[in-house]
Short mmCIF file of N, CA, C and O in Angstrom, two decimals:
data_model
loop_
_atom_site.label_atom_id
_atom_site.label_comp_id
_atom_site.label_asym_id
_atom_site.label_seq_id
_atom_site.Cartn_x
_atom_site.Cartn_y
_atom_site.Cartn_z
N UNK P 406 16.74 18.78 -8.09
CA UNK P 406 15.81 18.17 -7.24
C UNK P 406 16.66 16.57 -6.95
O UNK P 406 16.77 16.35 -7.70
N UNK P 407 16.70 16.80 -5.59
CA UNK P 407 17.59 15.55 -5.23
C UNK P 407 16.63 14.51 -4.42
O UNK P 407 15.30 15.08 -3.82
N UNK P 408 16.48 13.24 -4.48
CA UNK P 408 15.93 12.44 -3.82
C UNK P 408 16.47 11.76 -2.61
O UNK P 408 17.65 11.17 -2.33
N UNK P 409 15.82 12.16 -1.41
CA UNK P 409 16.06 11.97 -0.37
C UNK P 409 15.82 10.38 0.28
O UNK P 409 16.43 9.81 1.22
N UNK P 410 14.82 10.06 0.00
CA UNK P 410 14.46 8.50 0.16
C UNK P 410 14.79 7.56 -1.08
O UNK P 410 14.77 8.22 -2.21
N UNK P 411 14.86 6.40 -0.50
CA UNK P 411 15.14 5.06 -1.41
C UNK P 411 13.80 4.40 -1.94
O UNK P 411 12.68 4.48 -1.09
N UNK P 412 14.02 3.81 -2.76
CA UNK P 412 12.64 3.17 -3.22
C UNK P 412 12.95 1.92 -2.70
O UNK P 412 13.46 1.34 -2.55
N UNK P 413 11.40 1.39 -2.09
CA UNK P 413 11.32 0.59 -0.83
C UNK P 413 10.05 -0.39 -1.24
O UNK P 413 9.07 0.33 -1.66
N UNK P 414 10.04 -1.49 -0.39
CA UNK P 414 8.83 -2.05 -0.42
C UNK P 414 8.40 -2.09 0.83
O UNK P 414 8.95 -2.49 2.05
N UNK P 415 6.99 -2.06 1.07
CA UNK P 415 6.26 -1.94 2.45
C UNK P 415 6.20 -3.50 2.76
O UNK P 415 6.68 -4.50 2.32
N UNK P 416 6.19 -3.53 3.86
CA UNK P 416 5.70 -4.89 4.78
C UNK P 416 4.19 -5.27 4.26
O UNK P 416 3.60 -4.52 3.81
N UNK P 417 4.34 -7.09 3.65
CA UNK P 417 3.13 -7.44 3.15
C UNK P 417 2.08 -7.66 4.20
O UNK P 417 2.24 -8.06 5.29
N UNK P 418 0.96 -6.80 3.73
CA UNK P 418 -0.24 -7.13 4.41
C UNK P 418 -1.15 -8.33 3.95
O UNK P 418 -1.32 -8.47 2.69
N UNK P 419 -1.93 -9.15 4.53
CA UNK P 419 -2.71 -10.12 4.38
C UNK P 419 -4.20 -9.59 4.75
O UNK P 419 -5.36 -10.49 4.61
N UNK P 420 -4.37 -8.39 5.34
CA UNK P 420 -5.82 -8.01 5.84
C UNK P 420 -5.65 -6.65 6.06
O UNK P 420 -4.85 -6.03 5.94
N UNK P 421 -6.96 -6.13 6.25
CA UNK P 421 -6.89 -4.27 6.42
C UNK P 421 -5.89 -3.90 7.60
O UNK P 421 -5.68 -4.70 8.78
N UNK P 422 -4.85 -2.83 7.39
CA UNK P 422 -4.16 -2.39 8.55
C UNK P 422 -3.25 -1.33 7.71
O UNK P 422 -3.58 -0.87 6.90
N UNK P 423 -2.84 -0.81 8.73
CA UNK P 423 -1.70 0.39 8.36
C UNK P 423 -0.76 -0.03 7.70
O UNK P 423 -0.02 -1.16 7.95
N UNK P 424 -0.06 0.42 6.65
CA UNK P 424 0.88 0.00 5.63
C UNK P 424 2.47 0.43 6.67
O UNK P 424 2.47 1.59 6.77
N UNK P 425 3.18 -0.35 6.56
CA UNK P 425 4.44 -0.18 7.40
C UNK P 425 5.70 -0.35 6.46
O UNK P 425 5.56 -1.14 5.64
N UNK P 426 6.65 -0.02 7.11
CA UNK P 426 8.01 -0.38 6.44
C UNK P 426 8.89 -0.76 7.72
O UNK P 426 8.48 -0.68 8.98
N UNK P 427 9.87 -1.37 7.35
CA UNK P 427 10.95 -1.93 8.22
C UNK P 427 11.98 -1.33 8.53
O UNK P 427 12.48 -0.41 7.57
N UNK P 428 12.58 -1.00 9.54
CA UNK P 428 13.42 -0.11 10.29
C UNK P 428 14.60 -1.13 10.83
O UNK P 428 14.25 -1.80 11.74
N UNK P 429 15.68 -1.20 10.12
CA UNK P 429 16.85 -1.83 10.59
C UNK P 429 17.49 -1.33 11.90
O UNK P 429 17.83 -0.42 11.80
N UNK P 430 17.89 -2.22 12.99
CA UNK P 430 18.75 -1.29 13.84
C UNK P 430 19.83 -2.71 13.92
O UNK P 430 19.95 -3.57 13.11
N UNK P 431 20.81 -2.59 14.80
CA UNK P 431 22.06 -3.49 14.88
C UNK P 431 21.62 -4.82 15.14
O UNK P 431 22.18 -5.73 14.80
N UNK P 432 20.63 -5.22 15.97
CA UNK P 432 20.38 -6.41 16.37
C UNK P 432 18.85 -6.79 15.83
O UNK P 432 18.74 -7.81 16.03
N UNK P 433 17.93 -5.84 15.23
CA UNK P 433 16.71 -6.68 14.86
C UNK P 433 15.94 -5.19 13.68
O UNK P 433 16.60 -4.40 13.47
N UNK P 434 15.10 -6.19 13.12
CA UNK P 434 14.09 -5.21 12.42
C UNK P 434 12.71 -4.87 13.12
O UNK P 434 11.97 -5.84 13.62
N UNK P 435 12.21 -3.63 12.79
CA UNK P 435 11.21 -3.25 13.55
C UNK P 435 10.07 -2.64 12.43
O UNK P 435 10.54 -1.74 11.75
N UNK P 436 8.66 -3.15 12.52
CA UNK P 436 7.98 -2.37 11.66
C UNK P 436 7.44 -1.30 12.10
O UNK P 436 7.21 -1.17 13.30
N UNK P 437 7.23 -0.24 11.15
CA UNK P 437 6.84 1.09 12.12
C UNK P 437 5.91 1.75 10.57
O UNK P 437 6.09 1.59 9.67
N UNK P 438 5.06 2.71 11.07
CA UNK P 438 4.14 3.03 10.07
C UNK P 438 4.69 4.03 9.13
O UNK P 438 5.74 4.69 9.47
N UNK P 439 4.32 3.80 8.01
CA UNK P 439 4.99 5.00 6.74
C UNK P 439 3.98 6.37 6.96
O UNK P 439 2.70 6.12 6.75
N UNK P 440 4.58 7.16 7.06
CA UNK P 440 3.99 8.49 7.35
C UNK P 440 3.79 9.27 6.19
O UNK P 440 3.02 10.07 5.52
N UNK P 441 4.88 9.39 5.32
CA UNK P 441 5.23 10.16 4.15
C UNK P 441 5.56 9.38 3.09
O UNK P 441 6.66 8.51 3.43
N UNK P 442 4.96 9.08 1.77
CA UNK P 442 5.38 8.42 0.79
C UNK P 442 4.91 8.82 -0.44
O UNK P 442 3.89 9.35 -0.80
N UNK P 443 5.51 8.49 -1.66
CA UNK P 443 5.03 8.47 -3.00
C UNK P 443 5.23 7.27 -3.35
O UNK P 443 5.89 6.43 -3.41
N UNK P 444 3.70 6.60 -3.40
CA UNK P 444 3.69 5.53 -3.88
C UNK P 444 3.66 5.30 -5.53
O UNK P 444 2.81 6.03 -6.31
N UNK P 445 4.40 4.36 -5.80
CA UNK P 445 4.52 4.34 -7.17
C UNK P 445 4.16 2.91 -7.90
O UNK P 445 3.83 2.75 -8.93
N UNK P 446 4.17 1.79 -7.13
CA UNK P 446 3.37 0.62 -7.54
C UNK P 446 2.66 0.05 -6.51
O UNK P 446 2.90 0.13 -5.52
N UNK P 447 1.23 -0.37 -6.80
CA UNK P 447 0.49 -1.38 -5.62
C UNK P 447 0.50 -2.85 -6.38
O UNK P 447 -0.18 -2.97 -7.72
N UNK P 448 0.88 -3.71 -5.63
CA UNK P 448 0.98 -5.08 -5.92
C UNK P 448 0.21 -5.88 -4.90
O UNK P 448 -0.19 -5.90 -3.74
N UNK P 449 -0.74 -6.69 -5.78
CA UNK P 449 -1.76 -7.65 -4.98
C UNK P 449 -2.04 -8.71 -5.54
O UNK P 449 -2.07 -9.05 -7.18
N UNK P 450 -2.46 -9.85 -4.89
CA UNK P 450 -3.17 -11.03 -5.57
C UNK P 450 -4.52 -11.25 -4.59
O UNK P 450 -4.59 -10.94 -3.58
N UNK P 451 -5.52 -11.21 -5.73
CA UNK P 451 -6.90 -11.64 -5.29
C UNK P 451 -7.01 -13.15 -4.67
O UNK P 451 -6.51 -14.31 -5.03
N UNK P 452 -8.04 -13.07 -3.58
CA UNK P 452 -8.31 -14.51 -3.24
C UNK P 452 -9.95 -15.01 -3.59
O UNK P 452 -10.06 -15.88 -3.40
N UNK P 453 -10.42 -14.01 -4.50
CA UNK P 453 -11.88 -14.13 -4.74
C UNK P 453 -12.27 -13.42 -6.10
O UNK P 453 -11.46 -12.10 -5.84
N UNK P 454 -13.34 -13.64 -6.35
CA UNK P 454 -13.57 -12.52 -7.49
C UNK P 454 -14.02 -11.16 -7.02
O UNK P 454 -13.95 -11.01 -5.43
N UNK P 455 -13.99 -10.09 -7.75
CA UNK P 455 -14.14 -8.60 -7.36
C UNK P 455 -13.44 -8.32 -6.32
O UNK P 455 -13.89 -7.56 -5.34
N UNK P 456 -12.08 -8.56 -6.23
CA UNK P 456 -11.30 -8.07 -5.10
C UNK P 456 -10.94 -6.51 -5.37
O UNK P 456 -11.04 -5.96 -6.55
N UNK P 457 -10.66 -5.78 -3.96
CA UNK P 457 -10.47 -4.25 -4.25
C UNK P 457 -9.40 -3.99 -3.03
O UNK P 457 -9.52 -4.48 -2.24
N UNK P 458 -8.87 -2.87 -3.40
CA UNK P 458 -7.80 -2.43 -2.45
C UNK P 458 -8.10 -0.70 -2.48
O UNK P 458 -8.07 -0.09 -3.41
N UNK P 459 -8.46 -0.34 -1.40
CA UNK P 459 -8.42 0.93 -1.21
C UNK P 459 -7.42 1.71 -0.25
O UNK P 459 -7.37 1.06 0.86
N UNK P 460 -6.83 2.81 -0.62
CA UNK P 460 -5.75 3.22 0.25
C UNK P 460 -6.06 4.76 0.57
O UNK P 460 -6.70 5.23 -0.10
N UNK P 461 -6.03 5.07 1.81
CA UNK P 461 -6.23 5.96 2.41
C UNK P 461 -5.31 6.82 3.09
O UNK P 461 -4.13 6.27 3.56
N UNK P 462 -5.09 8.15 3.03
CA UNK P 462 -4.12 8.79 3.53
C UNK P 462 -4.52 9.51 4.96
O UNK P 462 -4.75 10.74 5.47
N UNK P 463 -4.20 8.41 5.89
CA UNK P 463 -4.57 8.63 7.26
C UNK P 463 -3.92 7.44 8.18
O UNK P 463 -3.54 6.50 7.81
N UNK P 464 -3.77 7.46 9.12
CA UNK P 464 -3.66 6.44 10.36
C UNK P 464 -4.70 6.00 11.00
O UNK P 464 -5.39 7.04 11.31
N UNK P 465 -4.66 4.78 11.31
CA UNK P 465 -6.16 4.39 11.69
C UNK P 465 -7.04 4.14 10.97
O UNK P 465 -7.07 4.02 9.60
N UNK P 466 -7.83 3.09 11.63
CA UNK P 466 -9.01 2.33 10.83
C UNK P 466 -10.10 3.36 10.50
O UNK P 466 -11.30 2.73 9.62
N UNK P 467 -10.36 4.34 11.24
CA UNK P 467 -11.60 5.28 10.79
C UNK P 467 -11.70 5.70 10.10
O UNK P 467 -11.34 7.27 9.92
N UNK P 468 -11.63 5.08 8.59
CA UNK P 468 -10.95 5.97 7.22
C UNK P 468 -12.37 6.70 6.74
O UNK P 468 -13.58 6.45 7.18
N UNK P 469 -12.12 7.69 6.31
CA UNK P 469 -13.34 8.69 5.72
C UNK P 469 -13.29 8.73 4.36
O UNK P 469 -12.01 8.95 3.68
N UNK P 470 -14.11 8.98 3.27
CA UNK P 470 -14.15 8.77 1.94
C UNK P 470 -13.23 10.08 1.48
O UNK P 470 -12.54 9.84 0.25
N UNK P 471 -13.20 11.22 1.92
CA UNK P 471 -12.40 12.31 1.50
C UNK P 471 -10.74 11.97 1.90
O UNK P 471 -10.15 12.75 0.94
N UNK P 472 -10.61 11.03 2.38
CA UNK P 472 -8.84 10.54 2.21
C UNK P 472 -8.44 9.61 1.40
O UNK P 472 -7.39 9.01 1.54
N UNK P 473 -9.50 9.06 0.77
CA UNK P 473 -9.29 7.97 -0.27
C UNK P 473 -8.38 8.61 -1.33
O UNK P 473 -8.37 9.60 -1.80
N UNK P 474 -7.23 7.94 -1.63
CA UNK P 474 -6.27 8.30 -2.51
C UNK P 474 -5.75 7.11 -3.52
O UNK P 474 -5.34 7.39 -4.74
N UNK P 475 -6.40 6.12 -3.40
CA UNK P 475 -6.13 4.96 -4.41
C UNK P 475 -7.05 4.08 -4.21
O UNK P 475 -7.64 3.57 -3.25
N UNK P 476 -7.88 3.40 -5.51
CA UNK P 476 -8.99 2.65 -5.44
C UNK P 476 -8.76 1.53 -6.36
O UNK P 476 -8.99 1.99 -7.76
N UNK P 477 -8.19 0.38 -6.25
CA UNK P 477 -7.78 -0.62 -7.29
C UNK P 477 -8.95 -1.78 -7.35
O UNK P 477 -9.29 -2.19 -6.25
N UNK P 478 -9.56 -2.53 -8.61
CA UNK P 478 -10.27 -3.47 -8.62
C UNK P 478 -9.79 -4.43 -9.49
O UNK P 478 -8.78 -4.29 -10.52
N UNK P 479 -10.21 -5.33 -9.08
CA UNK P 479 -9.69 -6.94 -10.02
C UNK P 479 -10.64 -7.32 -10.68
O UNK P 479 -11.70 -6.86 -10.76
N UNK P 480 -10.35 -8.52 -11.45
CA UNK P 480 -11.45 -9.20 -12.39
C UNK P 480 -12.48 -9.88 -11.63
O UNK P 480 -12.41 -10.03 -10.32
N UNK P 481 -12.94 -10.93 -12.47
CA UNK P 481 -13.78 -11.95 -11.70
C UNK P 481 -13.22 -13.13 -11.37
O UNK P 481 -13.89 -14.25 -10.85
N UNK P 482 -11.83 -13.32 -11.49
CA UNK P 482 -10.98 -14.46 -11.02
C UNK P 482 -10.57 -14.36 -9.54
O UNK P 482 -9.77 -13.74 -9.28
N UNK P 483 -10.48 -15.50 -8.86
CA UNK P 483 -9.45 -15.62 -7.91
C UNK P 483 -8.20 -15.93 -8.19
O UNK P 483 -7.79 -16.42 -9.17
N UNK P 484 -7.35 -15.68 -7.49
CA UNK P 484 -5.69 -16.05 -7.48
C UNK P 484 -4.89 -15.13 -8.70
O UNK P 484 -4.14 -15.55 -9.12
N UNK P 485 -5.82 -13.94 -9.05
CA UNK P 485 -5.36 -13.10 -10.05
C UNK P 485 -4.29 -12.19 -9.34
O UNK P 485 -4.78 -11.64 -8.27
N UNK P 486 -3.10 -11.91 -10.13
CA UNK P 486 -2.12 -11.29 -9.53
C UNK P 486 -2.22 -9.81 -10.27
O UNK P 486 -2.31 -9.98 -11.66
N UNK P 487 -2.17 -8.81 -9.58
CA UNK P 487 -1.99 -7.53 -10.36
C UNK P 487 -0.91 -6.64 -9.71
O UNK P 487 -0.94 -6.35 -8.71
N UNK P 488 -0.58 -5.66 -10.86
CA UNK P 488 0.56 -4.64 -10.52
C UNK P 488 0.03 -3.61 -10.92
O UNK P 488 -0.19 -3.19 -12.05
N UNK P 489 -0.57 -2.50 -9.99
CA UNK P 489 -0.89 -1.21 -10.52
C UNK P 489 0.04 -0.11 -10.68
O UNK P 489 0.77 0.15 -9.45
N UNK P 490 0.67 0.14 -11.85
CA UNK P 490 1.80 1.05 -11.77
C UNK P 490 1.41 2.38 -11.96
O UNK P 490 0.47 2.80 -12.80
N UNK P 491 1.81 3.39 -11.19
CA UNK P 491 1.17 4.66 -11.14
C UNK P 491 2.25 5.47 -11.63
O UNK P 491 3.56 5.76 -11.61
N UNK P 492 1.61 6.51 -12.86
CA UNK P 492 2.67 7.51 -13.54
C UNK P 492 3.40 8.35 -12.71
O UNK P 492 3.05 8.61 -11.57
N UNK P 493 4.37 8.88 -13.28
CA UNK P 493 5.19 9.96 -12.63
C UNK P 493 5.68 9.75 -11.17
O UNK P 493 6.44 8.65 -11.35
N UNK P 494 5.76 10.47 -10.37
CA UNK P 494 6.29 10.18 -8.83
C UNK P 494 5.28 9.57 -8.30
O UNK P 494 5.42 9.17 -7.14
N UNK P 495 4.13 9.13 -8.53
CA UNK P 495 2.93 8.37 -8.13
C UNK P 495 2.14 9.27 -7.29
O UNK P 495 1.93 10.16 -7.43
N UNK P 496 1.53 8.57 -6.36
CA UNK P 496 0.65 9.05 -5.39
C UNK P 496 1.13 9.32 -3.95
O UNK P 496 1.69 8.64 -3.43
N UNK P 497 1.21 10.51 -3.54
CA UNK P 497 1.77 11.37 -2.45
C UNK P 497 0.66 10.84 -1.15
O UNK P 497 -0.29 11.56 -1.36
N UNK P 498 1.40 10.47 -0.07
CA UNK P 498 0.59 10.26 0.92
C UNK P 498 1.53 11.18 2.04
O UNK P 498 2.78 10.79 2.32
N UNK P 499 0.66 12.14 2.84
CA UNK P 499 1.56 12.85 3.86
C UNK P 499 1.12 12.61 5.33
O UNK P 499 1.64 13.30 6.22
N UNK P 500 0.39 11.80 5.36
CA UNK P 500 -0.19 11.38 7.00
C UNK P 500 -0.13 10.12 7.44
O UNK P 500 0.67 9.89 8.11
N UNK P 501 -0.18 9.37 6.23
CA UNK P 501 0.08 7.62 6.62
C UNK P 501 -0.78 7.14 5.53
O UNK P 501 -1.37 7.76 4.81
N UNK P 502 -0.80 5.52 5.52
CA UNK P 502 -1.39 5.00 4.44
C UNK P 502 -2.11 3.62 5.19
O UNK P 502 -1.36 2.91 5.91
N UNK P 503 -3.43 3.76 5.25
CA UNK P 503 -4.23 2.74 5.52
C UNK P 503 -4.97 2.07 4.43
O UNK P 503 -5.33 2.59 3.64
N UNK P 504 -4.81 0.55 4.52
CA UNK P 504 -5.01 -0.19 3.32
C UNK P 504 -6.49 -0.76 3.75
O UNK P 504 -6.29 -1.68 5.05
N UNK P 505 -7.46 -0.87 2.75
CA UNK P 505 -8.52 -1.35 3.14
C UNK P 505 -8.56 -2.59 2.13
O UNK P 505 -8.69 -2.32 0.93
N UNK P 506 -8.75 -3.73 2.32
CA UNK P 506 -8.50 -5.02 1.46
C UNK P 506 -9.83 -5.68 1.66
O UNK P 506 -10.23 -6.36 2.50
N UNK P 507 -10.34 -6.08 0.43
CA UNK P 507 -11.54 -7.02 0.16
C UNK P 507 -11.01 -8.02 -0.71
O UNK P 507 -10.67 -7.59 -1.91
N UNK P 508 -11.22 -9.12 -0.30
CA UNK P 508 -10.70 -10.37 -1.17
C UNK P 508 -9.15 -10.42 -1.51
O UNK P 508 -9.14 -10.73 -2.72
N UNK P 509 -8.51 -9.89 -0.56
CA UNK P 509 -6.97 -10.20 -0.93
C UNK P 509 -6.31 -11.08 -0.30
O UNK P 509 -6.48 -11.02 0.97
N UNK P 510 -5.31 -11.74 -0.74
CA UNK P 510 -4.50 -12.65 -0.20
C UNK P 510 -3.41 -12.27 0.47
O UNK P 510 -3.14 -12.20 1.51
N UNK P 511 -2.65 -11.22 -0.43
CA UNK P 511 -1.39 -10.23 0.04
C UNK P 511 -1.31 -9.13 -0.71
O UNK P 511 -1.84 -8.85 -2.00
N UNK P 512 -0.66 -8.10 -0.02
CA UNK P 512 -0.87 -6.66 -0.68
C UNK P 512 0.59 -6.25 -0.24
O UNK P 512 0.89 -6.30 0.99
N UNK P 513 1.27 -5.29 -1.07
CA UNK P 513 2.52 -4.43 -0.66
C UNK P 513 2.45 -3.35 -1.52
O UNK P 513 1.96 -3.30 -2.75
N UNK P 514 3.02 -2.12 -1.32
CA UNK P 514 3.30 -1.03 -2.04
C UNK P 514 4.57 -0.95 -2.25
O UNK P 514 5.79 -1.37 -1.62
N UNK P 515 5.21 -0.20 -3.49
CA UNK P 515 6.66 0.09 -3.65
C UNK P 515 6.70 1.49 -3.83
O UNK P 515 5.83 1.95 -4.49
N UNK P 516 7.60 2.26 -3.23
CA UNK P 516 7.42 3.66 -3.18
C UNK P 516 8.59 4.13 -2.46
O UNK P 516 9.87 3.49 -2.31
N UNK P 517 8.67 5.54 -2.52
CA UNK P 517 9.75 6.39 -1.87
C UNK P 517 9.43 6.67 -0.30
O UNK P 517 8.25 7.28 -0.27
N UNK P 518 9.85 6.10 0.65
CA UNK P 518 9.33 6.53 1.94
C UNK P 518 10.48 6.25 2.82
O UNK P 518 11.68 5.80 2.77
#
């Protein structure tokens, strides 16, 4: 089995939104939606107690529960940093990744895309 994608970090999000990657050209970097990915790590810092991250396998903010692929919860303290390491090849998303963030300062994923 060959790996055609490299392990990368997504663009950092500070609010709900589409998870994106940077595409480099000769003169600039452009953010574009991640459409297919194996999510290996979810990293975030909470801004308040009971922070949550929900990732959906879709593009757009009209999220549906049936598309939920990851739900991570934090403890009762603000400024808690957590790294959710996912086993094996991680969680596969084949449509896109929409992040719903509650009480999160910043968030990003690491994976192959």
